[in-house]
Amino acid sequence: MQQARAPRHRAERPEPSFAGAFQALGELAYGGAQVSASVIDLDSDERVLSIDDRIVLPTASVGKILLLIEVSARLSEQAVPAIEVLDKTPKDSVGDSGLWRHLQARSLPLADVATLVGATSDNLATNVLLREVGLDAVRARTEELGLLRTALLDLVRDTRGPDDAPQLSVGSTAELAWLFAALARGRVVDALTSSRVLGWLSLNTDLSMVASAFGVDPLSHRGVDHGLQLVNKTGTDAGVRSEVGILRGPRRGVAYAVSVQFADRSIAARLRVLDALRAVGFDLLEYVY
């Protein structure tokens, strides 16, 4: 009996379509959330996913990337030494994410303070670095990079009054995905500056959103694990979930950014957002693996 032959031009495996990401984020949008996503193939530079990627949404702690870039650039320029000791003061104190406020050490080297921001999105460390370099310098560096819709707007505050910026940071996923692609290629300021920023961010312990689909160890994923390598930064605030990162796999690599602004009225609403972000992660995993 003659065996049926496979069609001559059929691929060995179907090309990933990001259908799951479109459906999951689309359902959030139909439910009233604002969603935005962008994915860039690091090999071809093709934008393989684009969902309202030019709109500006709150990105919470994602904007701390811009601060780390300014700090890293100053280290590259030798404008400040990595071992310069910075002190935490009562004025810098703020709650929520981070470790330094729980530590006895009053002073840390500048590079260690930046490491805390990369690893735990440390709010106190963020404010200390901002006091050191200045928000105006971060804004100027952001403009030099050509980012028009992405900005770190303020220091971290426990409460925001009428005279404060309404958000810690804002951004478009098109610009944020481009920024991470540029970091991956060593093109943000220079190769050393880019590499140092990625080193700080490679310690990030928050894998609760898109990266929850990748199966890597939240506390130890600087190396290659089952062919995957991840660097990411997340942002969390009331009604805001945002993530930007680089994912490399056996087949290819991507730079990605996803942001959602939603009515955080119940745990069910929050879990729907996290499920959608995880669905985006599964599609990214399929694309690179």
XYZ file of C-alpha atoms in Angstrom:
289
model
C 0.000 0.000 0.000
C 1.466 3.349 -1.057
C 1.960 5.847 1.748
C 0.555 9.341 1.393
C 3.253 11.938 0.866
C 3.429 15.180 2.749
C 2.913 18.294 0.636
C 6.243 19.404 -0.781
C 6.164 22.943 0.574
C 4.747 22.281 4.030
C 6.963 23.630 6.808
C 8.288 21.248 9.433
C 6.340 23.159 12.075
C 3.647 25.820 11.842
C 4.856 29.390 12.143
C 3.734 30.994 15.435
C 0.798 33.344 14.862
C 0.394 35.144 18.213
C -3.296 34.234 17.968
C -3.436 33.548 21.699
C -2.002 36.960 22.526
C -4.451 38.732 20.201
C -7.394 36.875 21.696
C -6.374 37.336 25.329
C -5.583 41.042 25.008
C -8.637 41.565 22.805
C -10.895 40.144 25.493
C -9.410 42.567 28.009
C -10.003 45.452 25.600
C -13.616 44.419 25.038
C -13.981 44.393 28.814
C -12.916 48.035 29.009
C -9.154 47.801 29.574
C -6.592 49.665 27.514
C -4.028 47.284 26.068
C -0.849 47.757 24.084
C 1.802 45.308 22.879
C 4.839 45.243 20.630
C 7.282 42.460 19.744
C 10.430 42.872 17.621
C 12.370 39.961 16.129
C 15.994 40.596 17.084
C 17.356 38.856 14.001
C 15.202 40.389 11.274
C 14.200 43.597 13.120
C 10.640 42.821 12.004
C 7.824 43.911 14.299
C 5.995 40.591 14.569
C 3.284 41.774 16.964
C 1.741 45.222 17.167
C -1.391 46.061 19.144
C -2.051 49.779 19.663
C 1.674 50.052 20.273
C 1.929 53.830 19.890
C -0.585 54.824 22.534
C 0.839 56.139 25.805
C -0.090 54.187 28.929
C 1.108 54.261 32.533
C 4.025 51.868 32.990
C 4.725 52.213 36.742
C 8.245 50.955 37.591
C 9.155 50.192 33.978
C 10.309 53.802 33.753
C 13.130 53.024 36.187
C 14.951 51.590 33.161
C 15.563 55.173 32.049
C 17.166 55.978 35.397
C 19.424 52.925 35.158
C 20.496 53.986 31.662
C 21.513 57.434 32.946
C 23.414 55.930 35.885
C 25.170 53.422 33.622
C 26.089 56.141 31.122
C 27.697 58.193 33.894
C 29.707 55.173 34.979
C 30.848 54.633 31.378
C 31.839 58.297 31.130
C 33.598 57.941 34.509
C 31.560 60.896 35.708
C 30.966 58.989 38.940
C 32.801 55.981 40.411
C 30.920 52.725 40.885
C 32.130 52.583 44.476
C 30.884 56.065 45.368
C 28.903 55.594 48.577
C 25.298 56.820 48.669
C 23.324 57.321 51.879
C 19.638 56.703 52.375
C 17.793 59.485 54.169
C 14.311 59.793 55.674
C 13.357 61.982 52.705
C 14.064 59.064 50.344
C 11.919 56.610 52.305
C 8.955 55.062 50.556
C 7.000 51.829 50.889
C 6.189 48.904 48.622
C 8.847 47.182 46.522
C 12.466 46.808 47.504
C 14.862 45.515 50.131
C 16.970 48.464 51.242
C 14.325 49.836 53.605
C 14.440 46.480 55.418
C 18.243 46.468 55.696
C 20.357 47.959 58.484
C 22.956 49.375 56.083
C 22.561 53.137 55.773
C 25.063 53.470 52.926
C 25.808 51.433 49.802
C 28.063 51.876 46.754
C 26.314 53.447 43.786
C 26.593 50.265 41.702
C 24.972 48.245 44.503
C 22.105 50.727 44.731
C 21.503 50.300 40.981
C 21.644 46.529 41.452
C 18.823 46.772 44.008
C 16.709 48.657 41.474
C 17.354 46.042 38.803
C 16.762 43.059 41.081
C 13.792 44.143 43.196
C 12.639 47.435 41.638
C 13.712 48.973 44.942
C 11.757 52.189 45.497
C 14.069 53.611 48.160
C 17.123 52.892 45.999
C 15.355 54.550 43.066
C 14.823 57.743 45.030
C 18.439 57.765 46.238
C 19.704 57.413 42.640
C 17.328 60.120 41.449
C 18.643 62.433 44.171
C 22.167 61.669 42.941
C 21.709 62.140 39.173
C 18.601 64.322 38.988
C 15.337 63.794 37.163
C 16.238 66.472 34.604
C 19.304 64.461 33.553
C 17.165 61.343 33.113
C 14.721 63.312 30.968
C 17.535 64.760 28.858
C 19.024 61.289 28.283
C 15.584 59.968 27.341
C 15.202 62.689 24.724
C 18.693 61.969 23.379
C 17.619 58.378 22.803
C 14.753 59.665 20.640
C 11.980 58.515 22.965
C 8.985 60.823 22.560
C 6.224 58.839 24.266
C 8.205 57.262 27.094
C 9.338 59.044 30.257
C 10.132 58.762 33.946
C 7.954 61.536 35.358
C 8.705 61.660 39.045
C 10.355 60.063 42.030
C 8.535 57.274 43.864
C 5.868 58.486 46.309
C 3.605 56.688 48.751
C 0.778 59.033 47.788
C 0.399 61.406 44.855
C -1.086 64.810 45.484
C -2.592 67.288 43.011
C 0.803 68.938 42.470
C 2.596 65.636 41.729
C 2.849 63.786 38.443
C -0.147 61.434 38.242
C 2.073 58.477 37.321
C 5.638 57.382 38.053
C 6.229 56.724 34.352
C 4.482 56.406 31.010
C 5.439 54.813 27.735
C 4.441 53.333 24.418
C 5.175 49.668 23.859
C 6.583 50.475 20.395
C 9.278 52.631 21.988
C 9.897 50.283 24.905
C 10.343 47.247 22.651
C 12.711 49.316 20.485
C 14.641 50.367 23.583
C 15.189 46.784 24.706
C 16.153 45.722 21.193
C 18.722 48.543 21.216
C 20.015 47.395 24.620
C 20.358 43.857 23.275
C 22.443 45.186 20.385
C 24.607 47.387 22.589
C 23.312 50.596 21.019
C 21.954 52.487 24.024
C 24.671 55.120 24.517
C 27.376 52.466 23.891
C 28.011 48.740 24.300
C 29.364 49.030 27.850
C 26.435 51.137 29.038
C 23.932 48.746 27.472
C 25.629 45.665 28.880
C 25.723 47.103 32.396
C 21.995 47.944 32.324
C 21.153 44.440 31.101
C 23.314 43.014 33.866
C 21.333 44.861 36.530
C 18.015 43.877 34.972
C 19.023 40.224 34.565
C 18.644 39.939 38.355
C 14.958 40.929 38.248
C 12.915 38.663 40.526
C 9.437 39.578 39.248
C 8.300 36.925 36.785
C 4.592 37.280 37.602
C 3.396 38.612 34.255
C 4.510 37.745 30.699
C 7.593 35.916 31.962
C 5.475 33.576 34.102
C 5.066 31.483 30.940
C 8.782 30.837 30.495
C 9.345 28.419 33.368
C 12.633 29.930 34.536
C 13.749 30.318 38.148
C 12.642 33.752 39.409
C 15.664 33.967 41.719
C 18.309 32.635 39.334
C 17.950 33.068 35.565
C 21.030 34.985 34.444
C 22.284 32.039 32.417
C 20.703 29.893 29.723
C 18.011 27.532 31.010
C 16.633 24.900 28.591
C 17.842 27.117 25.757
C 16.117 30.243 27.107
C 17.657 33.483 28.310
C 15.545 36.271 29.797
C 16.080 39.883 30.839
C 12.997 41.844 31.871
C 11.537 44.720 33.866
C 8.004 44.955 35.210
C 5.787 47.745 36.455
C 2.898 47.339 38.896
C 0.480 49.924 40.243
C -3.237 50.104 40.958
C -4.855 49.208 37.640
C -1.496 48.980 35.830
C 0.506 45.970 34.717
C 3.416 46.451 32.325
C 6.414 44.380 31.259
C 9.263 44.852 28.832
C 12.039 42.394 28.122
C 14.294 40.324 25.925
C 13.721 36.609 25.407
C 16.196 34.476 23.473
C 15.549 30.869 22.539
C 17.022 28.122 20.355
C 15.379 29.504 17.183
C 15.514 33.268 17.631
C 15.210 36.177 20.017
C 12.675 38.926 20.618
C 12.330 42.229 22.415
C 8.821 42.644 23.781
C 6.680 45.154 25.650
C 3.123 44.772 26.944
C 1.070 47.247 28.983
C -2.448 47.027 30.379
C -4.442 49.694 32.205
C -7.625 48.320 33.776
C -10.209 48.817 36.511
C -8.680 46.907 39.416
C -11.964 46.452 41.286
C -11.624 42.790 42.219
C -9.137 39.954 42.418
C -10.957 38.358 39.466
C -10.296 41.416 37.300
C -6.626 41.383 38.263
C -6.269 37.672 37.589
C -7.819 38.086 34.131
C -5.093 40.593 33.302
C -2.348 38.311 34.599
C -3.792 35.389 32.622
C -3.757 37.501 29.456
C -0.145 38.534 30.029
C 0.779 34.898 30.564
C -0.944 34.052 27.251
C 1.313 36.603 25.540
C 4.245 34.856 27.186
C 3.220 31.473 25.828
C 3.120 32.881 22.295
C 6.560 34.446 22.769
C 7.885 31.124 24.024
C 6.488 29.341 20.982
C 8.062 31.951 18.697
C 11.601 31.673 20.082
C 11.683 27.950 20.879
